[in-house]
Structure formats: C-alpha cells, structure tokens
mmCIF file of C-alpha atoms and ligand atoms in Angstrom:
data_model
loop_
_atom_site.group_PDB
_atom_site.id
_atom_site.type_symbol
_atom_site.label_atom_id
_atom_site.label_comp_id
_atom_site.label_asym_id
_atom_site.label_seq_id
_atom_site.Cartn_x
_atom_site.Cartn_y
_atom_site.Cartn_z
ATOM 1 C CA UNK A 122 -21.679 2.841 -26.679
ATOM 2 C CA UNK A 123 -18.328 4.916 -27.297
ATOM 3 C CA UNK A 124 -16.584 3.975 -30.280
ATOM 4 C CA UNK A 125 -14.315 1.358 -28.994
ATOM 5 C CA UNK A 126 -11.577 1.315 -31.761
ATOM 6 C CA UNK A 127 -8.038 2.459 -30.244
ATOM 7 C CA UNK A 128 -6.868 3.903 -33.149
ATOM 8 C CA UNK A 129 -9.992 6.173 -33.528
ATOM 9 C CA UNK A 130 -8.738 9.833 -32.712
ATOM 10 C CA UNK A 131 -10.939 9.759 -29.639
ATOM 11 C CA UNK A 132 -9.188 7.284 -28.264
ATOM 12 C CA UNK A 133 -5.441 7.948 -29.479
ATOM 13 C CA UNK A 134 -4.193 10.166 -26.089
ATOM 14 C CA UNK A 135 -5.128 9.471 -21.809
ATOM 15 C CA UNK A 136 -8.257 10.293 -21.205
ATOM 16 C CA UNK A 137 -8.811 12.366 -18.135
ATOM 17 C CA UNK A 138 -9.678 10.362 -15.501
ATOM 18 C CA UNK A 139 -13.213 11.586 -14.029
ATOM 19 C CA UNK A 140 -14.605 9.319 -11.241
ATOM 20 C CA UNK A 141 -10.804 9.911 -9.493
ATOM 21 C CA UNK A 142 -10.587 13.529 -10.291
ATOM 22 C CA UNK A 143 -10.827 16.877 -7.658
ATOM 23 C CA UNK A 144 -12.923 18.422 -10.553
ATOM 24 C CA UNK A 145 -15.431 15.657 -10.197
ATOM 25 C CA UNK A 146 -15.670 15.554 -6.454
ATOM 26 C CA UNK A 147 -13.906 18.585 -4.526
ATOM 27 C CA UNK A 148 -13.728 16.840 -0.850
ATOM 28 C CA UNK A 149 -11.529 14.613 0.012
ATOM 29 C CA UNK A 150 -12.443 11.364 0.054
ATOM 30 C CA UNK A 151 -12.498 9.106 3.678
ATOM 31 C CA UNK A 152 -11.685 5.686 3.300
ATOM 32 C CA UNK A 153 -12.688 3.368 6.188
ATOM 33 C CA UNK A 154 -10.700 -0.053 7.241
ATOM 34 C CA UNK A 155 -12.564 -1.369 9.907
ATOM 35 C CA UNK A 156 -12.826 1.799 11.667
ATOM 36 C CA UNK A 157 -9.825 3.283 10.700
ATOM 37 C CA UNK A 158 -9.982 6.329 8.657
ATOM 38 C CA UNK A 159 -7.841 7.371 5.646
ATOM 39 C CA UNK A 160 -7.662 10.788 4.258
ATOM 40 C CA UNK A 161 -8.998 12.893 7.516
ATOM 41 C CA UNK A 162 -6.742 15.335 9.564
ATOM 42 C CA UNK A 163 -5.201 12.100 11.197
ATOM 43 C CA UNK A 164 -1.911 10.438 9.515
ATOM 44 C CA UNK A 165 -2.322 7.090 9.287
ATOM 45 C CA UNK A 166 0.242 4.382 10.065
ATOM 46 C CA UNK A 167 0.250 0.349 8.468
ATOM 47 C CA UNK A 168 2.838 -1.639 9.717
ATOM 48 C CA UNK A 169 3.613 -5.066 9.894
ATOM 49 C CA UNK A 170 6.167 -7.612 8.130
ATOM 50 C CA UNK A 171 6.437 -7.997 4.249
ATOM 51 C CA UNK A 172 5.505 -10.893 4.603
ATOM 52 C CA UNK A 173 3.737 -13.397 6.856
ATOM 53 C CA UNK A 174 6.382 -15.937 7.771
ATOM 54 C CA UNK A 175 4.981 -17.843 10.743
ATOM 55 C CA UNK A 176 2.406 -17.452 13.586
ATOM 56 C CA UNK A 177 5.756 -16.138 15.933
ATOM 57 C CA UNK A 178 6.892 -14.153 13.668
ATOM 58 C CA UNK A 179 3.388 -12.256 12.770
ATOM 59 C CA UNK A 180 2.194 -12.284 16.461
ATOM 60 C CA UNK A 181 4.826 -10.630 17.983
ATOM 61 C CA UNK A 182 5.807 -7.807 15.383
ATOM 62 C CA UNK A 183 2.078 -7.300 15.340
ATOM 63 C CA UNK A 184 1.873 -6.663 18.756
ATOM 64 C CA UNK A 185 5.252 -4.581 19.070
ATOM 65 C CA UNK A 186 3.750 -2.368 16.262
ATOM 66 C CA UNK A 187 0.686 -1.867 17.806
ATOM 67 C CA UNK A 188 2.531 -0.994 21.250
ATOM 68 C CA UNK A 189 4.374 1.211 19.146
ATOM 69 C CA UNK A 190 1.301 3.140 17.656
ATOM 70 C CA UNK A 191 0.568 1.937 14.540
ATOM 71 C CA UNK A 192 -3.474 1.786 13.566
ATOM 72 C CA UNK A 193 -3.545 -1.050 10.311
ATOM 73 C CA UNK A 194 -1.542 -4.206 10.792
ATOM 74 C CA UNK A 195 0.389 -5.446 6.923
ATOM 75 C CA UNK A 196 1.784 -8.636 5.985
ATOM 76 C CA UNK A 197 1.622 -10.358 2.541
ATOM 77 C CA UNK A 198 0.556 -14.077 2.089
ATOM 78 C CA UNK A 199 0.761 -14.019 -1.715
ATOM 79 C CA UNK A 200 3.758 -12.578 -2.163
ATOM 80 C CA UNK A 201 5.075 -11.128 -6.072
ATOM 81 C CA UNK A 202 8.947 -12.381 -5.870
ATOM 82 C CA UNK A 203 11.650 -11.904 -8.799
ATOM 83 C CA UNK A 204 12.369 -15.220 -8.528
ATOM 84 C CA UNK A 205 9.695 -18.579 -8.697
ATOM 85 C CA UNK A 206 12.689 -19.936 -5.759
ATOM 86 C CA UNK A 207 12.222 -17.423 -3.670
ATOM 87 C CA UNK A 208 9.260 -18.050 -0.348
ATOM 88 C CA UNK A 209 6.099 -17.466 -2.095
ATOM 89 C CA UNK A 210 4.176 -16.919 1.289
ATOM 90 C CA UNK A 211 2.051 -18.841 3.111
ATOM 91 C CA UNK A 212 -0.939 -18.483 1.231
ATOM 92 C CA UNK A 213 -4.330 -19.122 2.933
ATOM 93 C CA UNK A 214 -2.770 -20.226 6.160
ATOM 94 C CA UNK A 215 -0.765 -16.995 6.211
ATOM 95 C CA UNK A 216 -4.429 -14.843 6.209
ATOM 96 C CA UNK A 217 -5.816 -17.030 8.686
ATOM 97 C CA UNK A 218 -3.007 -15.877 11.226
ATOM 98 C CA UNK A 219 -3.876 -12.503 10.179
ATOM 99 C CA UNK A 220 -7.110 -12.688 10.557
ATOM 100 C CA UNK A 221 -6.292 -14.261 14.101
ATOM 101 C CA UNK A 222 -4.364 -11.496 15.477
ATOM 102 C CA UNK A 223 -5.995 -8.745 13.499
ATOM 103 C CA UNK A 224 -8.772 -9.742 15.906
ATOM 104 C CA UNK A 225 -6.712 -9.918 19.247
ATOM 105 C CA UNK A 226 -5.246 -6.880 18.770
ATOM 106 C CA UNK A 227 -7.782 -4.936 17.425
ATOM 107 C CA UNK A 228 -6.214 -3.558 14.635
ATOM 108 C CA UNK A 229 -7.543 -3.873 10.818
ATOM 109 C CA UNK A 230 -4.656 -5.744 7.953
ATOM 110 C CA UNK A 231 -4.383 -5.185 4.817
ATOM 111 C CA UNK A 232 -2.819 -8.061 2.611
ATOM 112 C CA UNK A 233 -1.647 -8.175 -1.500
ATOM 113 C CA UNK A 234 -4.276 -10.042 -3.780
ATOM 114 C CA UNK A 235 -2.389 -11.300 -7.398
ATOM 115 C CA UNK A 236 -4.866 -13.154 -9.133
ATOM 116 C CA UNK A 237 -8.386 -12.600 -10.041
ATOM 117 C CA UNK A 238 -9.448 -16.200 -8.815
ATOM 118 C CA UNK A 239 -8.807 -15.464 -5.333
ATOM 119 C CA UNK A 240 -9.739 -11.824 -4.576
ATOM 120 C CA UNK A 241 -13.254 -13.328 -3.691
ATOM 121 C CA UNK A 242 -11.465 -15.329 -0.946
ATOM 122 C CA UNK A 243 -8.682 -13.087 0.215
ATOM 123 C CA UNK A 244 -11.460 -10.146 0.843
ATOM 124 C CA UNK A 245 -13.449 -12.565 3.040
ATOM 125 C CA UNK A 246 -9.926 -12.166 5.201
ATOM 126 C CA UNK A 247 -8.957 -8.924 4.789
ATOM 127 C CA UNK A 248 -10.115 -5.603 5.697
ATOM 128 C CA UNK A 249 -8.764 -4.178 3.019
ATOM 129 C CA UNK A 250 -7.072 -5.558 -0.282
ATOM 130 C CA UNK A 251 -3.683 -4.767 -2.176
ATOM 131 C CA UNK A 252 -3.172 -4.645 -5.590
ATOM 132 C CA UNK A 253 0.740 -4.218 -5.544
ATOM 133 C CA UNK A 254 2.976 -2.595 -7.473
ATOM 134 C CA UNK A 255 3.618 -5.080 -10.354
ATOM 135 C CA UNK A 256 -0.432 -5.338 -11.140
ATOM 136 C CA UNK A 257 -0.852 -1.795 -11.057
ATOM 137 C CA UNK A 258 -1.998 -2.307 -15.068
ATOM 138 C CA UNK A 259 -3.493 -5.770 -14.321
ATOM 139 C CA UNK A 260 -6.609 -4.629 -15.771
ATOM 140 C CA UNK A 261 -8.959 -7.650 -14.891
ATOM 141 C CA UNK A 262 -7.295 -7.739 -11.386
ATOM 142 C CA UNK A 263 -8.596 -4.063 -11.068
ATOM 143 C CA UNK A 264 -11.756 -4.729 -12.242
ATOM 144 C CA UNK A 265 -12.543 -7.631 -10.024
ATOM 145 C CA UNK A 266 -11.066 -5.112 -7.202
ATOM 146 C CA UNK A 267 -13.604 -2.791 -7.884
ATOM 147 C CA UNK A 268 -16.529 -5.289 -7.557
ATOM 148 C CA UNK A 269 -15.291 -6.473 -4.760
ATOM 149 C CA UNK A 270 -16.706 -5.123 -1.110
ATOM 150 C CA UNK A 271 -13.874 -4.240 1.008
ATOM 151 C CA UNK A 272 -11.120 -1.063 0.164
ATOM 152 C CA UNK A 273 -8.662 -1.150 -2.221
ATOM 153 C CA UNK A 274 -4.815 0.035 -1.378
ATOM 154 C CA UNK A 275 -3.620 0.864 -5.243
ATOM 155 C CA UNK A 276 0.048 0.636 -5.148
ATOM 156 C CA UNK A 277 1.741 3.365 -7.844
ATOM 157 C CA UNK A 278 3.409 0.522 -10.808
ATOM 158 C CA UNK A 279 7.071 1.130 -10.707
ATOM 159 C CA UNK A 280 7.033 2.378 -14.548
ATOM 160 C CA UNK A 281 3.765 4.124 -13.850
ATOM 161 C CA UNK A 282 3.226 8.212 -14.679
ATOM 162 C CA UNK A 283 0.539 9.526 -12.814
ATOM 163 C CA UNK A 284 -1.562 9.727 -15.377
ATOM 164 C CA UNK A 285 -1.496 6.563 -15.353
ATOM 165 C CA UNK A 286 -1.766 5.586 -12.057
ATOM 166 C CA UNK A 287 -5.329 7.872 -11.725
ATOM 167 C CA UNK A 288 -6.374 6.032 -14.816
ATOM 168 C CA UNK A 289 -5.692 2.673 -12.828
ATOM 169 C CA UNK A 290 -7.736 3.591 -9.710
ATOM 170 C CA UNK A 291 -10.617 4.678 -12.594
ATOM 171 C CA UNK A 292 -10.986 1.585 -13.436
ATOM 172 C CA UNK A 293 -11.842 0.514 -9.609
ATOM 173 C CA UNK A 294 -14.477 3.343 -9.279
ATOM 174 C CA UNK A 295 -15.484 2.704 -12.524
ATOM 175 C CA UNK A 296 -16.290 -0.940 -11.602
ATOM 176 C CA UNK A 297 -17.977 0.201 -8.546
ATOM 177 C CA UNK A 298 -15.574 0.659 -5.577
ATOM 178 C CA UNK A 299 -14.627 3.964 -4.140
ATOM 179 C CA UNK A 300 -13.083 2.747 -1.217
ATOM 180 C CA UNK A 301 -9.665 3.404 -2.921
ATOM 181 C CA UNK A 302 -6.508 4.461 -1.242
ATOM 182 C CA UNK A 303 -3.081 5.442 -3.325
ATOM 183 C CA UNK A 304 0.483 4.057 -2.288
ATOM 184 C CA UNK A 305 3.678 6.237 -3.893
ATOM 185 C CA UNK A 306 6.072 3.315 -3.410
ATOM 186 C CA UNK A 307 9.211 4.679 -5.802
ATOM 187 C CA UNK A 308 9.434 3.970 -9.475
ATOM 188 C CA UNK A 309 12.267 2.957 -11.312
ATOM 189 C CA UNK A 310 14.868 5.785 -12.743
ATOM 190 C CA UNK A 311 18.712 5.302 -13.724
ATOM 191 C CA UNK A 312 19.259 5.873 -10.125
ATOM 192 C CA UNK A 313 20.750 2.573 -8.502
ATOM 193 C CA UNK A 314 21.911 3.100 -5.260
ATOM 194 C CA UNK A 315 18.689 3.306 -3.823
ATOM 195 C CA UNK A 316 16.073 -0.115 -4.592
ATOM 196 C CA UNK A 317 13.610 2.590 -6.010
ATOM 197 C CA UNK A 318 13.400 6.850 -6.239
ATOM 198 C CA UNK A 319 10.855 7.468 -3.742
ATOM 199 C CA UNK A 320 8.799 10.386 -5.520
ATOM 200 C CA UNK A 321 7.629 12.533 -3.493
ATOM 201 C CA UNK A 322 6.747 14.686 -5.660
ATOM 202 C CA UNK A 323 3.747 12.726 -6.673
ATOM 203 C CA UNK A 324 2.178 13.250 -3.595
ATOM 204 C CA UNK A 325 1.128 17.131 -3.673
ATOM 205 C CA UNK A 326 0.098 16.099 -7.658
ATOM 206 C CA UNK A 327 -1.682 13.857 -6.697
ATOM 207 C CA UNK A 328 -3.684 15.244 -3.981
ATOM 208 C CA UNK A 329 -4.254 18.482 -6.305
ATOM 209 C CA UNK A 330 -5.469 15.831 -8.826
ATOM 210 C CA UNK A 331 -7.524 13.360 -6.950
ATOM 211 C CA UNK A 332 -9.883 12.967 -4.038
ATOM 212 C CA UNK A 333 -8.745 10.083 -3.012
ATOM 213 C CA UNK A 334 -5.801 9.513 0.098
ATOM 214 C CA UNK A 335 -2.661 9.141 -0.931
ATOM 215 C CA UNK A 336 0.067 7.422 1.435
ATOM 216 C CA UNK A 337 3.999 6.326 1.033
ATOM 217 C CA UNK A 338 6.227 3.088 1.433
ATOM 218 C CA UNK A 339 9.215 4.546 1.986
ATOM 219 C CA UNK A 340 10.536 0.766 2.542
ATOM 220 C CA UNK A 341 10.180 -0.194 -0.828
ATOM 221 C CA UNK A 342 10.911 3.431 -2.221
ATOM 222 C CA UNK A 343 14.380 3.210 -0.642
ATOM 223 C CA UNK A 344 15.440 -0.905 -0.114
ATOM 224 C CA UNK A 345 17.344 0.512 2.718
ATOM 225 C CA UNK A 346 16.315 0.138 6.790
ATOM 226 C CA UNK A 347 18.482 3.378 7.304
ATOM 227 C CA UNK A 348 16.391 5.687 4.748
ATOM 228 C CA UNK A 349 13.506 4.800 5.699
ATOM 229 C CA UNK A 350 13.144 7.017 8.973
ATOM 230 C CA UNK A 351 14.224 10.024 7.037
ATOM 231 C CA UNK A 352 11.948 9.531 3.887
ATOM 232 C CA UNK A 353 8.902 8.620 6.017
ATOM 233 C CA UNK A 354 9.338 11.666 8.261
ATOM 234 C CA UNK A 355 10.115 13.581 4.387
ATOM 235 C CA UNK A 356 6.185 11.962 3.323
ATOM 236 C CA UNK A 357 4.397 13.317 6.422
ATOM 237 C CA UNK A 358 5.851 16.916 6.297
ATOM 238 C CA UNK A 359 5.085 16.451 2.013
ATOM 239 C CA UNK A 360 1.182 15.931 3.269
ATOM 240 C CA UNK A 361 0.719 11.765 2.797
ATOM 241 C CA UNK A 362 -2.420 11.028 4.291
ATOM 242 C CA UNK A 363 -0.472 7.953 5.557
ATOM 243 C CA UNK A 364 2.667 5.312 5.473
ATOM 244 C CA UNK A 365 2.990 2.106 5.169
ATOM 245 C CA UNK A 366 6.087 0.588 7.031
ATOM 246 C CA UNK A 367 7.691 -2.806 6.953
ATOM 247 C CA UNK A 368 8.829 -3.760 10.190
ATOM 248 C CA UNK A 369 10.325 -7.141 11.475
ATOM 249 C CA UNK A 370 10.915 -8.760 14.895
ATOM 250 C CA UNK A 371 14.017 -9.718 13.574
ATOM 251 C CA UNK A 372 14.844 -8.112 10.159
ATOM 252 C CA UNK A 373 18.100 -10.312 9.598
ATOM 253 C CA UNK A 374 16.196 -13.160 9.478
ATOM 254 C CA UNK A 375 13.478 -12.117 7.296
ATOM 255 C CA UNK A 376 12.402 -14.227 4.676
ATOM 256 C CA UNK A 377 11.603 -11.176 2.356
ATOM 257 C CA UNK A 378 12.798 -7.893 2.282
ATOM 258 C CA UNK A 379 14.882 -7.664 5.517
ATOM 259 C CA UNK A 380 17.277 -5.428 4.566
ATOM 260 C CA UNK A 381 14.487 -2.404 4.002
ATOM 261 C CA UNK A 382 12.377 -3.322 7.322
ATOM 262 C CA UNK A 383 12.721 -1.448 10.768
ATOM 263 C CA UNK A 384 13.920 -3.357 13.643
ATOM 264 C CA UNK A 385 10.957 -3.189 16.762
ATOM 265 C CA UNK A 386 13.121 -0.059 18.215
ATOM 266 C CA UNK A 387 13.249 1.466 15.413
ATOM 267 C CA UNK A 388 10.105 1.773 14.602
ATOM 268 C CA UNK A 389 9.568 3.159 18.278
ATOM 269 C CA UNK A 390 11.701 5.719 17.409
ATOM 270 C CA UNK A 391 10.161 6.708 14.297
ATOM 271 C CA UNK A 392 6.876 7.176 15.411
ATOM 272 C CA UNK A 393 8.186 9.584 18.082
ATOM 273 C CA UNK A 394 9.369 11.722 15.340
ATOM 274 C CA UNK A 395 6.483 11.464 13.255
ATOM 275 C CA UNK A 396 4.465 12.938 15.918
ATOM 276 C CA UNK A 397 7.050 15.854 16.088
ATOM 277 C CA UNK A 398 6.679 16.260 12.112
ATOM 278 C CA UNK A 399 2.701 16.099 12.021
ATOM 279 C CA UNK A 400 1.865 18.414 14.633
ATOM 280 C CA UNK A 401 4.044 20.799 13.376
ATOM 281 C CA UNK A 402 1.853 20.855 9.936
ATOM 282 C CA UNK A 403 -1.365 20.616 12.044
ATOM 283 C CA UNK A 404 -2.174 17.169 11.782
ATOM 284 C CA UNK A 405 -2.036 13.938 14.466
ATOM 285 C CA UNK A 406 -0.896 10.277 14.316
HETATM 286 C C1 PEP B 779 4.578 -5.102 -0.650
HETATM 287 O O1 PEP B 779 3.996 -4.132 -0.175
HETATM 288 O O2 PEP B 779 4.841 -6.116 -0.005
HETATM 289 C C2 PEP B 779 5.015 -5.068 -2.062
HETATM 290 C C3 PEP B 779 5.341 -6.182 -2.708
HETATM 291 O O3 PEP B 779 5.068 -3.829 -2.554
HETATM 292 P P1 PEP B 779 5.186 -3.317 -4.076
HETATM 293 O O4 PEP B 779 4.042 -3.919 -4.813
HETATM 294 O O5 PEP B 779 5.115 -1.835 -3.921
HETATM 295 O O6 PEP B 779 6.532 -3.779 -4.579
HETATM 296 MN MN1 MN B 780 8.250 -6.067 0.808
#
C-alpha cells in the first residue's frame, strides 16, 4: 500500500493521471452507446431537452432531432437545480419515457445520475450515464460510476482545471470503467455576460493529454440560444469528437433551461452547417 497520509511529500502536488493519459495508451479511445461510436473519424451529435418534462414534450423533440440528424437522444430526469423550488424532474417516470422512445426511434440516451443510491437503477435505463457538472469531484459518485456497466459522460466541474478534470475520469478507470467520454461545458471566470466561458481551449489539451473523446455543450457554455450555433460550429472546427445540444419543441415553455435550447429549426439549421465545418477538417456527422 502507498503511504496514504496527504501531507506526506508524495502526496502534497496532482499526481499525473495514468490510466487517462496518451503516454499510457497512444490510440484513441472508442466509446460505444448502443452502437454509437465516440472518438472515431465521425462527430457525434446528443440532442434532446434538458430535461424530461412530459411524454409530449420528450416524444416529439426526440423525434424532430432525430429527423434532424442527431445519433444519441439527452434529457435529464434528476435534474441539479440552484434552487430546491425549481422542477426537480420526473425522476423514474421521466427514464421510463426515455427508455420508451429511445427504443422507437432507435437512438441510444444518455441521462444525469446525482446520487450513489440510484446509479444501479438509472444504468438499468440508460445507455449511458452522466455525472454532471456539479459532481465532477463527487468522489463516491465516480467511483460507483466506474463499477458500474454502461459509459460514463464526465462533465468538466465549472471550477475544474484540467488537471483536475483527468484526475476525475482516473478515478472511473481506476474503479474499472473505461467507457469514459469528456464534456467541456464552460467554467466559471469574471466574465458575466455569457452563463459560462466556453473553453475551447481545453479541447486540443485535452486530446494531446488523454485518450479518451472529448465533446462540447455549447448550451450550457454560453446560456444563450443565439451562441450556441456559432460556438458549436467553433467545437467541431477545434476537433470535439462530439456536442451535446439542448433542444426544445418549444423552448419558451421549457421548464429548465429554455433560454439556452435551440428551437426544432434551429437545430435543422445547425446541423447543415456542421456538416459544412466537418468535412472541411476531414471528418463526417
Ligand atoms: C445538463 O447537461 O443538463 C447539465 C445540468 O449540465 P451541467 O452539469 O454541465 O451543468
Ligand atoms: Mn440544462
């Protein structure tokens, strides 16, 4: 056993993180979510709500996004708000409907876990699990991630360096899962006009750094519908592996984050770029 005392000198910077690391494992890394795959030529796109608010709602922005191109279906059903009055989610009921049209349209979802008691259960759902943002250093959350069977989407904490971050998504592989998948989502700077600075910076680091695929939420790294185009054509061109989109049949009545999610024709419209921007850095969507 290491010496496990934090103040011993061993133990007083980061270690490097090794399972994670390009020096540990030069190729890149394919994750698969049910059948989908993560970190190839192909750009991936998730889309879907922020959160699931009925079986209307889910259905039909499900289906519009998958007429629309995406390949992974979102929606949260235990949702992290600011405030305990906000809507919470739906819960259990909420992954039953995506379970439900995850298998009518063919198209795998990937949902936010919070709490170590229910990652069992939300896995038996989901085809892939999120640990979000504000549990990026929930460190029994990630371990229970990593002995968990299905792939992990690792969203970057918003305080997080990227040291950090890698040393996060260690602790996954380290417990046994590396089906892991990295989300820049913005952090928090002195900047306020924007919800979050999307850094997208961090995506060449960490691809030079890390095996693993690394994708963007440009809806939570801006907070604003009318950024989001531009950053998430900005993450492709940057080399994301991915993005994951928030999109809404009806973003002014969203019960969560409305104000950041693409309208249906919108997010028409941004895929047609997209294609534009990946071909012309030799990759597909
Ligand atoms: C989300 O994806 O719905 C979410 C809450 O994101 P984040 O954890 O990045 O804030
Ligand atoms: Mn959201």
């Amino acid at each position: 056993m290491e010496n496990d005392n934090c103040n011993h000198p061993k133990n007083s910077g980061f270690t490097i993180p090794t399972k994670v690391s390009r020096a540990a494992k030069s190729d890149s890394t394919i994750v698969n979510i049910g059948g989908v795959e993560f970190g190839g030529s192909a750009i991936v796109i998730i889309a879907g709500p922020c959160a699931v608010e009925s079986r209307e709602q889910l259905f039909e922005t499900s289906r519009s996004v998958k007429d629309g191109g995406a390949h992974v279906i979102r929606g949260g059903a235990f949702k992290p708000r600011s405030s305990p009055y906000s809507f919470q989610g739906m819960g259990e009921e909420g992954l039953k409907l995506l379970r439900e049209i995850s298998n009518e349209t063919g198209l795998p979802f990937v949902t936010e876990v919070m709490d170590t008691r229910q990652v069992e259960m939300v896995a038996e759902y989901a085809d892939m699990i999120q640990i979000g943002s504000r549990n990026m250093q929930n460190f029994p959350l990630l371990k229970e991630a990593g002995m968990c069977s299905k792939p992990v989407l690792l969203k970057r904490g918003m305080m997080a360096t990227i040291e950090e971050f890698l040393l996060a998504a260690e602790y996954i592989l380290y417990h046994g899962n590396d089906q892991v998948i990295l989300c820049e989502r913005g952090i928090r700077t002195f900047e306020t006009s924007t919800r979050n600075t999307l850094d997208l910076s961090a995506v060449p680091m960490l691809k030079s750094r890390t095996h693993l695929p690394v994708i963007v939420d440009p809806s939570h790294g801006t907070g604003l519908r009318w950024m989001v185009p531009s950053m998430a054509k900005a993450a492709v061109a940057v080399g994301a592996d991915g993005l994951i989109i928030e999109v809404h049949n009806h973003p002014e009545e969203a019960l969560c984050d409305g104000q950041q999610s693409l309208n249906i024709d919108e997010f028409f419209r941004l895929m047609t770029d997209l294609k534009k921007i990946a071909q012309a850095i030799d990759r597909n969507i």
